[in-house]
Coordinates of N, CA and C in Angstrom, one line a residue:
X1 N 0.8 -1.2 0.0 CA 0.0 0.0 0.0 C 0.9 1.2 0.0
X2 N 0.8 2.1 -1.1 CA 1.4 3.3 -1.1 C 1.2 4.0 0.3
X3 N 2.1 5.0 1.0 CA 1.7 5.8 1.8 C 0.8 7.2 1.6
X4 N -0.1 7.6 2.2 CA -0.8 8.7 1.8 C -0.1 10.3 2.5
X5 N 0.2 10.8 1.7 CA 0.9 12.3 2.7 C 0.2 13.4 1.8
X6 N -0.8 14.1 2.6 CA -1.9 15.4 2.3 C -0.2 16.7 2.4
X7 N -0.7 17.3 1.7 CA 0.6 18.4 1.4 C 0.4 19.4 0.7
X8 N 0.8 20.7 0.9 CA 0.5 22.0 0.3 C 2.1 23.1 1.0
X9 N 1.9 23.9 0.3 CA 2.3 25.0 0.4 C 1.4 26.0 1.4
X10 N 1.9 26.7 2.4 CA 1.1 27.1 3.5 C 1.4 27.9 4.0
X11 N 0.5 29.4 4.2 CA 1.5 30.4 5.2 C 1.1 29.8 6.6
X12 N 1.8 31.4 7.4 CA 2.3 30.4 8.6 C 1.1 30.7 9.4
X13 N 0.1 31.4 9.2 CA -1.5 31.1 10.1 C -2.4 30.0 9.3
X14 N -1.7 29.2 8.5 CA -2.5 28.4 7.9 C -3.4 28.3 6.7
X15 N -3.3 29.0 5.8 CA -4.0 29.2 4.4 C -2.7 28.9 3.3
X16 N -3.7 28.5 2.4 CA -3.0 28.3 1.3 C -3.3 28.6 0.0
X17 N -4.5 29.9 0.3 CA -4.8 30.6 -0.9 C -5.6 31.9 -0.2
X18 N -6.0 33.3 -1.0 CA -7.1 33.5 -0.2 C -8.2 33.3 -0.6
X19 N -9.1 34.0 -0.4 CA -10.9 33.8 -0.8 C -11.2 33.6 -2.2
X20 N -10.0 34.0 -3.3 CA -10.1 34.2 -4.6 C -9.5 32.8 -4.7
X21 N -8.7 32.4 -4.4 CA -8.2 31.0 -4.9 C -6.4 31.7 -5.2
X22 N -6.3 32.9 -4.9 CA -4.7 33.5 -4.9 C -4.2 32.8 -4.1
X23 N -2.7 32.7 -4.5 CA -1.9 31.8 -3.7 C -0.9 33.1 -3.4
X24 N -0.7 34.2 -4.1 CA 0.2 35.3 -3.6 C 1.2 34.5 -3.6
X25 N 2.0 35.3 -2.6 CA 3.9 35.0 -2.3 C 4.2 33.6 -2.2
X26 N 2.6 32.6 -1.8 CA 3.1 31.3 -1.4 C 4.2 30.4 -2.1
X27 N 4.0 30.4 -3.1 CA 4.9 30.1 -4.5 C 5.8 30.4 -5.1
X28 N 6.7 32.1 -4.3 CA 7.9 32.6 -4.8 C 9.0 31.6 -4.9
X29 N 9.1 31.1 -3.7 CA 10.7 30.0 -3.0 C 10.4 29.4 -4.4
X30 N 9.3 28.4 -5.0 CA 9.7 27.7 -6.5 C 10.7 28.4 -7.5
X31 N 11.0 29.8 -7.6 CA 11.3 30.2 -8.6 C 12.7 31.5 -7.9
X32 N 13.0 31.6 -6.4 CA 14.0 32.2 -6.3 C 15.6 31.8 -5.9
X33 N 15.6 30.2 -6.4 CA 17.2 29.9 -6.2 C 17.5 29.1 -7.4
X34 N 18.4 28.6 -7.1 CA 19.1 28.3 -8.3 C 19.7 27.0 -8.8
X35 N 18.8 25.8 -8.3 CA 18.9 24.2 -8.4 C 17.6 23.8 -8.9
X36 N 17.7 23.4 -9.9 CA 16.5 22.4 -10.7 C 15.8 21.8 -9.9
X37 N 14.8 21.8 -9.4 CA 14.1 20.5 -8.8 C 14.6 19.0 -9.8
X38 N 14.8 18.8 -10.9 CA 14.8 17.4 -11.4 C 16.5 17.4 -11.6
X39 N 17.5 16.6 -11.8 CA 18.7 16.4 -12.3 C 18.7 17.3 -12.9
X40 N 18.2 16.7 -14.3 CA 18.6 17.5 -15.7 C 17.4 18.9 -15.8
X41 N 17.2 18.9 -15.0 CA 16.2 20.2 -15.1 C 15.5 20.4 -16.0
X42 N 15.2 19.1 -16.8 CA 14.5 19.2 -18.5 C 12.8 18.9 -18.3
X43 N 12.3 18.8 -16.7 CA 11.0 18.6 -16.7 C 10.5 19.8 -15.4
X44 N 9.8 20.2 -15.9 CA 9.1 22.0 -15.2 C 8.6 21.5 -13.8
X45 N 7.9 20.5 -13.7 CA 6.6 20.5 -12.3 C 5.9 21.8 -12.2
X46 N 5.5 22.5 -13.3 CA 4.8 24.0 -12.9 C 3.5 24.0 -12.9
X47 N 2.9 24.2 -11.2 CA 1.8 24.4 -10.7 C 1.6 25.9 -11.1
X48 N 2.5 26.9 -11.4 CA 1.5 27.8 -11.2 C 1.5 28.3 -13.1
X49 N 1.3 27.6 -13.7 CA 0.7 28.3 -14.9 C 1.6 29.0 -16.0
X50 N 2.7 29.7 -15.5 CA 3.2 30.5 -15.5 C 4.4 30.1 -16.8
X51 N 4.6 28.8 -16.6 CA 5.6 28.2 -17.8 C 7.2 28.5 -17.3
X52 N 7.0 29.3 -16.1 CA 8.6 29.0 -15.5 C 9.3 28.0 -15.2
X53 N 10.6 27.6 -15.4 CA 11.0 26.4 -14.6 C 11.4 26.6 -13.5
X54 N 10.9 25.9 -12.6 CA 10.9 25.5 -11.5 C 12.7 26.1 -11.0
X55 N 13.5 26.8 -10.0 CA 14.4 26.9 -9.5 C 14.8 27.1 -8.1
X56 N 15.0 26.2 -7.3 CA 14.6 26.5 -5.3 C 16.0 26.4 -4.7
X57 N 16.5 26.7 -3.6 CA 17.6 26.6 -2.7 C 18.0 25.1 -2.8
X58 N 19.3 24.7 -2.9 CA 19.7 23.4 -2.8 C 19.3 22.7 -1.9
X59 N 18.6 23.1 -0.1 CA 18.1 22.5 0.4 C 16.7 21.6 0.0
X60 N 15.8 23.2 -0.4 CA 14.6 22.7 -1.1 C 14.7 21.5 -1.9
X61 N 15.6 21.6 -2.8 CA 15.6 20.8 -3.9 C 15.7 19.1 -3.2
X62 N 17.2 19.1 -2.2 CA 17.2 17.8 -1.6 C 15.9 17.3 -0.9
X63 N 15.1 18.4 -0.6 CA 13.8 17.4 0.0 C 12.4 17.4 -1.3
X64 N 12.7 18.1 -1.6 CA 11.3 18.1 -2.4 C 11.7 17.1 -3.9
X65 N 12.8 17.0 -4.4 CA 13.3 15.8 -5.5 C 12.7 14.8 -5.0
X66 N 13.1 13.8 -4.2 CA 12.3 12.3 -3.7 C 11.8 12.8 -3.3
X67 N 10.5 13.5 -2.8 CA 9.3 13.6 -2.5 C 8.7 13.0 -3.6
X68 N 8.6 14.3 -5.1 CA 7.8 14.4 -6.0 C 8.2 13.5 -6.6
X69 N 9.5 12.6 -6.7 CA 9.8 11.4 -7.3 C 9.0 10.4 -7.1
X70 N 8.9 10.3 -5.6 CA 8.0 9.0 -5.2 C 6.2 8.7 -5.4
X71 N 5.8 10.2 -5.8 CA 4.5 10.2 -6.2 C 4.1 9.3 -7.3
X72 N 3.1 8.9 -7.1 CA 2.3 8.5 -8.3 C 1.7 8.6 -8.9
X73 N 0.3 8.6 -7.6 CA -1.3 8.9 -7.7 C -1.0 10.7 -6.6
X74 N -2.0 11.3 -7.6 CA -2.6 12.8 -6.6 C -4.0 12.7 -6.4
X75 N -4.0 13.3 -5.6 CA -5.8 13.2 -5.0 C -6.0 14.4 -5.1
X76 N -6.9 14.9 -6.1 CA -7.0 16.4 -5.9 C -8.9 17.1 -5.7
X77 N -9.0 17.9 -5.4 CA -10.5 18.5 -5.1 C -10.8 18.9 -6.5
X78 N -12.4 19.1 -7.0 CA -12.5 19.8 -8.3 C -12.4 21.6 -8.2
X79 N -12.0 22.1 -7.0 CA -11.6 23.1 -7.2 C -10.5 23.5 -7.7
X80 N -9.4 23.0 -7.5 CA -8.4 23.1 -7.9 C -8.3 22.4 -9.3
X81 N -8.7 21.4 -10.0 CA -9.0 20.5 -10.9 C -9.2 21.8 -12.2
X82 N -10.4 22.6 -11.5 CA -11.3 23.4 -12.2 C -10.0 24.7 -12.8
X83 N -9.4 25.2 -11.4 CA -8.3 26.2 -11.6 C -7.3 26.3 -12.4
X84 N -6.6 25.0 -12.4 CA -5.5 24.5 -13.7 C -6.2 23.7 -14.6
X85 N -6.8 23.4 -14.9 CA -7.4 22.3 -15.9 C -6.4 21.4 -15.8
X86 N -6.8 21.0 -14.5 CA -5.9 19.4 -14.2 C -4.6 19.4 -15.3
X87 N -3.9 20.7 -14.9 CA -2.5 20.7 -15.6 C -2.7 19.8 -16.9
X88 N -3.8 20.4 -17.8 CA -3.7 19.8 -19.3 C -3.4 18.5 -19.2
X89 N -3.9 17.3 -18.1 CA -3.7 16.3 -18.9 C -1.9 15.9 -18.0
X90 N -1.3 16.5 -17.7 CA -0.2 16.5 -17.6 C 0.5 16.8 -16.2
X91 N 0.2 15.5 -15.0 CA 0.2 15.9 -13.8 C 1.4 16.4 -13.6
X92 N 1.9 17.3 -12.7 CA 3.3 17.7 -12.0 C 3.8 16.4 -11.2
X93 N 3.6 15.4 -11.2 CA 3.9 14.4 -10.4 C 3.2 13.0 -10.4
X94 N 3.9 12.2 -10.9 CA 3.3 10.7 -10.8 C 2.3 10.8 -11.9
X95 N 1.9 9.0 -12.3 CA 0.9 8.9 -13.6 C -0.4 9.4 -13.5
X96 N -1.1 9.3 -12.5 CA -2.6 9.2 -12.1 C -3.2 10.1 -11.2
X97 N -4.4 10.5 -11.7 CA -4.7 11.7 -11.1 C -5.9 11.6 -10.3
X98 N -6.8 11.3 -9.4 CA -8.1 11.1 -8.7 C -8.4 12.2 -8.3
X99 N -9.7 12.7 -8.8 CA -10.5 13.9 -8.5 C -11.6 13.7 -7.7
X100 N -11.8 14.3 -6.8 CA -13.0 14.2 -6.0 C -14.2 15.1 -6.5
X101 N -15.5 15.1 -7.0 CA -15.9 15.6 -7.3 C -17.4 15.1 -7.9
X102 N -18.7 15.8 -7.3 CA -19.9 15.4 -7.5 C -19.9 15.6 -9.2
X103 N -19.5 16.5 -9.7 CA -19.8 16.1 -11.6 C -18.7 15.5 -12.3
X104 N -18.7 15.1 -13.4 CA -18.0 14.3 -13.7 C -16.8 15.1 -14.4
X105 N -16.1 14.1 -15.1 CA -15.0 14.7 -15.9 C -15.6 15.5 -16.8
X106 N -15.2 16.6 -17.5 CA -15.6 17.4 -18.6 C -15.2 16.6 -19.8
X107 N -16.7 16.6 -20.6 CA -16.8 16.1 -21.8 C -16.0 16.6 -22.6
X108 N -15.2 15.2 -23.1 CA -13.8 15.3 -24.5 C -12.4 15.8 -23.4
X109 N -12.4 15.9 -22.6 CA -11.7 16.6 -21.7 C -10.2 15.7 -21.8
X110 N -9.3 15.8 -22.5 CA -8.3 14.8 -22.6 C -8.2 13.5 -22.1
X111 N -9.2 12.5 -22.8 CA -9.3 11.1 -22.9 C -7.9 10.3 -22.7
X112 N -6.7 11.0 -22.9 CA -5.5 10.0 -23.0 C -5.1 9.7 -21.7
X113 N -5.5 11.2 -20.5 CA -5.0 11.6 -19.3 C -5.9 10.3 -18.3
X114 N -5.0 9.5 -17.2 CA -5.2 9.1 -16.6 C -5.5 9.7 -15.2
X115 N -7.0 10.3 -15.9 CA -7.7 11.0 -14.5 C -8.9 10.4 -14.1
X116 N -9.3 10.2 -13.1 CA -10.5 9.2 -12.4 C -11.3 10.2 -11.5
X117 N -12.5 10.3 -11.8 CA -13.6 11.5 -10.8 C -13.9 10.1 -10.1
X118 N -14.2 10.6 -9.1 CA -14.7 9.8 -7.8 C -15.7 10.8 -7.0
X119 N -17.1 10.3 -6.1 CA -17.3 11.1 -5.5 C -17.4 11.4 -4.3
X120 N -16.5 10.4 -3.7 CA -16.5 10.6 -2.4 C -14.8 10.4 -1.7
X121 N -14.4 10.8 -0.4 CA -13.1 10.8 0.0 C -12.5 9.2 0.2
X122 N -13.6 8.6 0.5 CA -13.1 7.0 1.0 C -12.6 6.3 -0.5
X123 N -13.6 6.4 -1.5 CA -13.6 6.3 -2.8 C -12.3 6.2 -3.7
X124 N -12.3 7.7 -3.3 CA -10.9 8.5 -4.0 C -9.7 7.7 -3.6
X125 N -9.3 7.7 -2.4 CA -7.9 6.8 -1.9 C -8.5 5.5 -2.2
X126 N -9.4 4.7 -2.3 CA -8.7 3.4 -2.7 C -8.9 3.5 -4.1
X127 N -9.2 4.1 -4.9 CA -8.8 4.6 -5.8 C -7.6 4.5 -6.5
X128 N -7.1 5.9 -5.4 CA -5.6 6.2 -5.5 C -4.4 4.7 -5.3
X129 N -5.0 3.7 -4.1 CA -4.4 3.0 -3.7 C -3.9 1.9 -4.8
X130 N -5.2 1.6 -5.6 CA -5.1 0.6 -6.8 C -4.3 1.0 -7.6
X131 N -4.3 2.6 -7.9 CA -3.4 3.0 -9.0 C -2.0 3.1 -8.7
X132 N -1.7 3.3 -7.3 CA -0.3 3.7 -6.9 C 0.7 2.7 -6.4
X133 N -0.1 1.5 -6.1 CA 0.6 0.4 -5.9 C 1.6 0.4 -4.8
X134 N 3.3 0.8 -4.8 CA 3.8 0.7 -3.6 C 4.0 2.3 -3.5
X135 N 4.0 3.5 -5.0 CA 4.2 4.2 -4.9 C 3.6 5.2 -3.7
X136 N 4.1 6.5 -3.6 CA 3.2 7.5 -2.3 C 2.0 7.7 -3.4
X137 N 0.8 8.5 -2.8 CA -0.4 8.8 -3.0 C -0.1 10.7 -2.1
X138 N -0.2 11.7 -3.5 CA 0.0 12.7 -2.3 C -1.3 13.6 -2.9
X139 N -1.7 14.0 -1.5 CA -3.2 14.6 -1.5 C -3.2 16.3 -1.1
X140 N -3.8 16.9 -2.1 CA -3.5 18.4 -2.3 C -4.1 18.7 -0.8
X141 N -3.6 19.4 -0.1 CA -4.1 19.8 1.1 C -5.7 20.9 0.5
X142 N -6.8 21.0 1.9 CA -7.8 22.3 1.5 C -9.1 21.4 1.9
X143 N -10.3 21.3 1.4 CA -11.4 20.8 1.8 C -11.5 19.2 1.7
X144 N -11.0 19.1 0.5 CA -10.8 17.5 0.6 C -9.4 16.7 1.2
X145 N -8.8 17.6 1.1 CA -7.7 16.9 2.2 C -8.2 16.8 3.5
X146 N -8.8 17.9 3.9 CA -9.1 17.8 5.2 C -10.1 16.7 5.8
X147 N -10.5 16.8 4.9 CA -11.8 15.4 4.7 C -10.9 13.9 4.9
X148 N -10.2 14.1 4.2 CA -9.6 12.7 3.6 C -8.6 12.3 5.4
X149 N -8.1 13.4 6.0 CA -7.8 13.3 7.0 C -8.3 13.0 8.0
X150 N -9.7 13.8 7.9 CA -10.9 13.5 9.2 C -11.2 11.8 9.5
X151 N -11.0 11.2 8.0 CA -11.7 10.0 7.7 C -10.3 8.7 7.9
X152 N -9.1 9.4 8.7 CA -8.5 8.6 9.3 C -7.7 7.8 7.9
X153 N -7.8 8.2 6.9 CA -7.1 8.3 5.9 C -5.7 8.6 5.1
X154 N -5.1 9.6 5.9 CA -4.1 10.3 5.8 C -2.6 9.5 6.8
X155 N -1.7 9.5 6.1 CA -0.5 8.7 7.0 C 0.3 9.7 7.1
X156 N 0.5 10.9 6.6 CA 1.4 11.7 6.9 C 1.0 13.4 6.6
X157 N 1.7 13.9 7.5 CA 1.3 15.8 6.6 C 2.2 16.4 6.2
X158 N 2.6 16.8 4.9 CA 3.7 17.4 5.0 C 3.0 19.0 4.8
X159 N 4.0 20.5 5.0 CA 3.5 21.3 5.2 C 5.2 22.2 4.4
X160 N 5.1 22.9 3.5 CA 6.0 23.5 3.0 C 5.8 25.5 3.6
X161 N 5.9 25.7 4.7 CA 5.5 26.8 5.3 C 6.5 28.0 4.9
X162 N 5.6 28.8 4.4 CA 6.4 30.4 3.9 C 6.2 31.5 4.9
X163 N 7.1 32.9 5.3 CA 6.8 33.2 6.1 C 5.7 35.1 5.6
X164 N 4.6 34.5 5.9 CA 3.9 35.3 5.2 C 2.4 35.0 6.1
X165 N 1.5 36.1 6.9 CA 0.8 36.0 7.5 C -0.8 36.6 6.1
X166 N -1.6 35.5 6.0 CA -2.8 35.8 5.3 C -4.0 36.4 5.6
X167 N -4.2 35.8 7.2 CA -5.4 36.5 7.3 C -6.7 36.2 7.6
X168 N -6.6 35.7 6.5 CA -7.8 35.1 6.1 C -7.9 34.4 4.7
X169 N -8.6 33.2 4.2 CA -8.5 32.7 3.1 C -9.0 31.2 2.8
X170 N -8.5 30.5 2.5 CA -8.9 29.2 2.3 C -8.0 28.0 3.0
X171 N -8.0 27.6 3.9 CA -7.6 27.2 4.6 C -7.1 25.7 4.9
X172 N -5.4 25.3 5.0 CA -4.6 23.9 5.2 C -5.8 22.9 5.3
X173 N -6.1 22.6 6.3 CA -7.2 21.4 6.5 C -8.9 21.9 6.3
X174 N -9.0 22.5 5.4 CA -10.7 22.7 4.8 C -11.3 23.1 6.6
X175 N -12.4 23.1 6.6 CA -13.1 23.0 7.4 C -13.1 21.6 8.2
X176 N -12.4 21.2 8.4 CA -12.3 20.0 9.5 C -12.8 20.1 11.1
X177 N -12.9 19.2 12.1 CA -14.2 19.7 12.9 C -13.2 18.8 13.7
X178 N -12.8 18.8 15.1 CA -12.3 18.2 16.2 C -10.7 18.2 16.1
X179 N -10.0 17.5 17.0 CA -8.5 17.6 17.4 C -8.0 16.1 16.4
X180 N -7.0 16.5 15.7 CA -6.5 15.1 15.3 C -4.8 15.5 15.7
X181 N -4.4 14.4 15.8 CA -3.1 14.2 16.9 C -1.9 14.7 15.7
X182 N -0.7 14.5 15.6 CA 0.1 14.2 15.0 C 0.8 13.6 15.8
X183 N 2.0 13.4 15.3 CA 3.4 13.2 15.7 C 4.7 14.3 15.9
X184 N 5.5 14.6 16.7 CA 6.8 15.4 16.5 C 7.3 15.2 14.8
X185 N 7.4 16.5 14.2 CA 7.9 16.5 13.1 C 9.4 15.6 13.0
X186 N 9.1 14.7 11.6 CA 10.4 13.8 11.7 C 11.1 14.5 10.4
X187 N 10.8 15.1 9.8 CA 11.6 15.9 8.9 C 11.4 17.6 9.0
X188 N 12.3 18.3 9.5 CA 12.5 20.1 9.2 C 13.7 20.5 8.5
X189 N 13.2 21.2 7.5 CA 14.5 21.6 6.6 C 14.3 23.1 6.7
X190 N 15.1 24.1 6.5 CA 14.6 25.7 6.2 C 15.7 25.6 5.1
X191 N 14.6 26.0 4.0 CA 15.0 26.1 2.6 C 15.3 28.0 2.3
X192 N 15.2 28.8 1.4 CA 15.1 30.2 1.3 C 13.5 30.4 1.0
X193 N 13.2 31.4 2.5 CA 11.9 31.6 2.3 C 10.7 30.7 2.4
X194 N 11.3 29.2 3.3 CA 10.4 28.2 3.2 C 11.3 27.5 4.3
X195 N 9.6 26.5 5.0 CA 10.5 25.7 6.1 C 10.0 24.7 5.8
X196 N 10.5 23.1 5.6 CA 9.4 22.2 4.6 C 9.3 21.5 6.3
X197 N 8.7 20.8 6.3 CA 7.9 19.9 7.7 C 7.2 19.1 7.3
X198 N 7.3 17.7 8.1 CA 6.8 16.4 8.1 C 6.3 16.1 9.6
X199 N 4.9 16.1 9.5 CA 4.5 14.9 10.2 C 3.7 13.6 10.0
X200 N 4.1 12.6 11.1 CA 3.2 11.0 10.7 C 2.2 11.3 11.8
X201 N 1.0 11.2 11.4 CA -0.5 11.2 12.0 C -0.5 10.0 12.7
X202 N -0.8 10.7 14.2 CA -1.1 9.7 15.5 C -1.9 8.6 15.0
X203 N -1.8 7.6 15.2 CA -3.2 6.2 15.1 C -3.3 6.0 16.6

């Protein structure tokens, strides 16, 4: 069974966009140092649209390379689905894409792309789980991550934290309702303008 690790980009009161779906500054560290996320630097990972390649602090890079290497399957919400157009077809990471989402895939919507609408959280990860095999399963942090964590689903959190206070906005774990435990962070790195963090979720 792949491991499940929910993950985002996050300021440091906890949002990860605001009310518009802006991500602001969260996203600068991708683009202000000077080490490829991949070896050869000949594959982008670009979440934000923008067609830049990807360039982070050599730290960054040493944690975030095997991360996104180990991906497979992503679990993503149709909000975000909706925002990039499921990166054309073309995940930032790993083969397979599971969308949560009451409507379905958009008709003609790149047939080649191995993307799977699901409509429910439990759904979606075994889902994910069939497609990913031993690989990780990483789940966009926000309303369905938080979900996916409530539901005892989640094996790890990671949290790539920028120092930048929001406010207000759309928020790391969605609307989630009670205490859930973690663990002492077993990975902290401070990259430029980013501190990446790992936790393994209490059972």
């Amino acid at each position: 069974m792949g491991t499940v690790i929910m993950h985002n980009v996050v300021s440091v009161d906890g949002f990860i966009a605001d009310e518009k779906d802006d991500v602001g500054t969260l996203h600068d560290w991708y683009f202000s140092g000077d080490t490829p996320i991949t070896e050869g630097g000949d594959q982008e990972y670009d979440h934000s649209g923008t067609g830049s390649r990807l360039k982070v602090s050599r730290a960054s890079a040493e944690y975030v390379r095997p991360m996104w290497e180990s991906i497979g399957v992503i679990v993503m919400g149709r909000t975000l689905f909706d925002l990039v157009n499921g990166w054309e077809g073309k995940p930032p990471a790993g083969d397979h894409v599971v969308v949560v989402s009451h409507r379905p895939k958009p008709e003609g919507w790149h047939p080649e792309a191995s993307y799977h609408f699901v409509d429910d959280v439990t759904a979606a990860i075994d889902k994910a789980q069939e497609l990913a095999g031993e690989w990780t399963i990483g789940v966009n942090a926000g309303e369905v991550g938080g979900q996916i964590l409530a539901a005892g689903l989640v094996d790890e959190v990671a949290m790539d934290v920028v120092p930048v206070v929001f406010g207000s906005g759309k928020r790391f774990f969605g609307s989630i309702e009670g205490q859930h435990l973690l663990e002492d962070p077993h990975v902290v790195i401070q990259g430029d303008r980013v501190l990446h963090l790992k936790f393994k979720v209490r059972r």
